[in-house]
CSV table of C-alpha atoms in Angstrom, one decimal:
chain,number,residue,atom,x,y,z
L,172,UNK,CA,-69.6,6.2,78.7
L,173,UNK,CA,-65.9,6.4,79.5
L,174,UNK,CA,-64.4,4.7,82.5
L,175,UNK,CA,-63.2,6.8,85.4
L,176,UNK,CA,-59.7,5.9,86.5
L,177,UNK,CA,-59.0,5.8,90.2
L,178,UNK,CA,-55.9,5.1,92.2
L,179,UNK,CA,-55.5,3.8,95.7
L,180,UNK,CA,-54.7,6.6,98.2
L,181,UNK,CA,-52.3,5.7,101.0
L,182,UNK,CA,-51.7,8.4,103.6
L,183,UNK,CA,-48.5,6.7,104.8
L,184,UNK,CA,-46.9,7.3,101.5
L,185,UNK,CA,-47.2,11.1,102.0
L,186,UNK,CA,-45.8,11.2,105.5
L,187,UNK,CA,-42.2,11.8,104.4
L,188,UNK,CA,-40.9,13.9,107.3
L,189,UNK,CA,-41.2,14.2,111.0
L,190,UNK,CA,-42.9,17.6,110.5
L,191,UNK,CA,-45.6,16.1,108.3
L,192,UNK,CA,-46.1,13.3,110.8
L,193,UNK,CA,-46.5,15.7,113.7
L,194,UNK,CA,-48.9,17.9,111.8
L,195,UNK,CA,-51.0,14.9,110.8
L,196,UNK,CA,-51.1,13.5,114.3
L,197,UNK,CA,-51.9,17.0,115.8
L,198,UNK,CA,-54.8,17.4,113.3
L,199,UNK,CA,-56.1,14.0,114.1
L,200,UNK,CA,-56.0,14.7,117.9
L,201,UNK,CA,-58.0,17.9,117.4
L,202,UNK,CA,-60.8,15.8,115.9
L,203,UNK,CA,-61.3,13.9,119.2
L,204,UNK,CA,-62.2,10.7,117.4
L,205,UNK,CA,-60.4,7.6,118.9
L,206,UNK,CA,-61.0,5.5,115.7
L,207,UNK,CA,-59.5,8.2,113.6
L,208,UNK,CA,-56.5,8.4,116.0
L,209,UNK,CA,-55.9,4.7,115.7
L,210,UNK,CA,-56.0,4.9,111.9
L,211,UNK,CA,-53.5,7.8,112.1
L,212,UNK,CA,-51.2,5.9,114.4
L,213,UNK,CA,-51.3,2.9,111.9
L,214,UNK,CA,-50.5,5.3,109.0
L,215,UNK,CA,-47.6,6.7,110.9
L,216,UNK,CA,-46.3,3.3,111.9
L,217,UNK,CA,-46.5,2.2,108.3
L,218,UNK,CA,-44.7,5.4,107.1
L,219,UNK,CA,-41.9,5.0,109.7
L,220,UNK,CA,-41.7,1.2,109.4
L,221,UNK,CA,-43.2,-1.1,112.0
L,222,UNK,CA,-39.8,-2.4,113.2
L,223,UNK,CA,-38.6,1.2,113.9
L,224,UNK,CA,-41.8,2.0,115.7
L,225,UNK,CA,-41.6,-1.2,117.8
L,226,UNK,CA,-37.9,-0.5,118.6
L,227,UNK,CA,-38.6,3.1,119.6
L,228,UNK,CA,-41.5,1.8,121.9
L,229,UNK,CA,-39.2,-0.8,123.4
L,230,UNK,CA,-41.3,-3.8,122.2
L,231,UNK,CA,-40.9,-6.4,119.5
L,232,UNK,CA,-42.7,-6.1,116.2
L,233,UNK,CA,-44.6,-9.3,117.1
L,234,UNK,CA,-46.2,-7.5,120.1
L,235,UNK,CA,-49.9,-6.6,119.8
L,236,UNK,CA,-50.5,-5.6,116.3
L,237,UNK,CA,-49.9,-2.0,115.3
L,238,UNK,CA,-51.6,-2.4,111.9
L,239,UNK,CA,-55.2,-3.5,111.3
């Protein structure tokens, strides 16, 4: 029996443009699932960089955690 190779999938690594981020967020909002929305926000924050997200929001990166 051969071993199956897998790799870790990280959505944030695939959100390389504002257009992709907007499409991802819109698709998530359409689902109406608050847990999924929180996960998407975390992916977007990671893709953009926590410090940039905090600065854009007007808070410090040490404010309530953006990432799980």
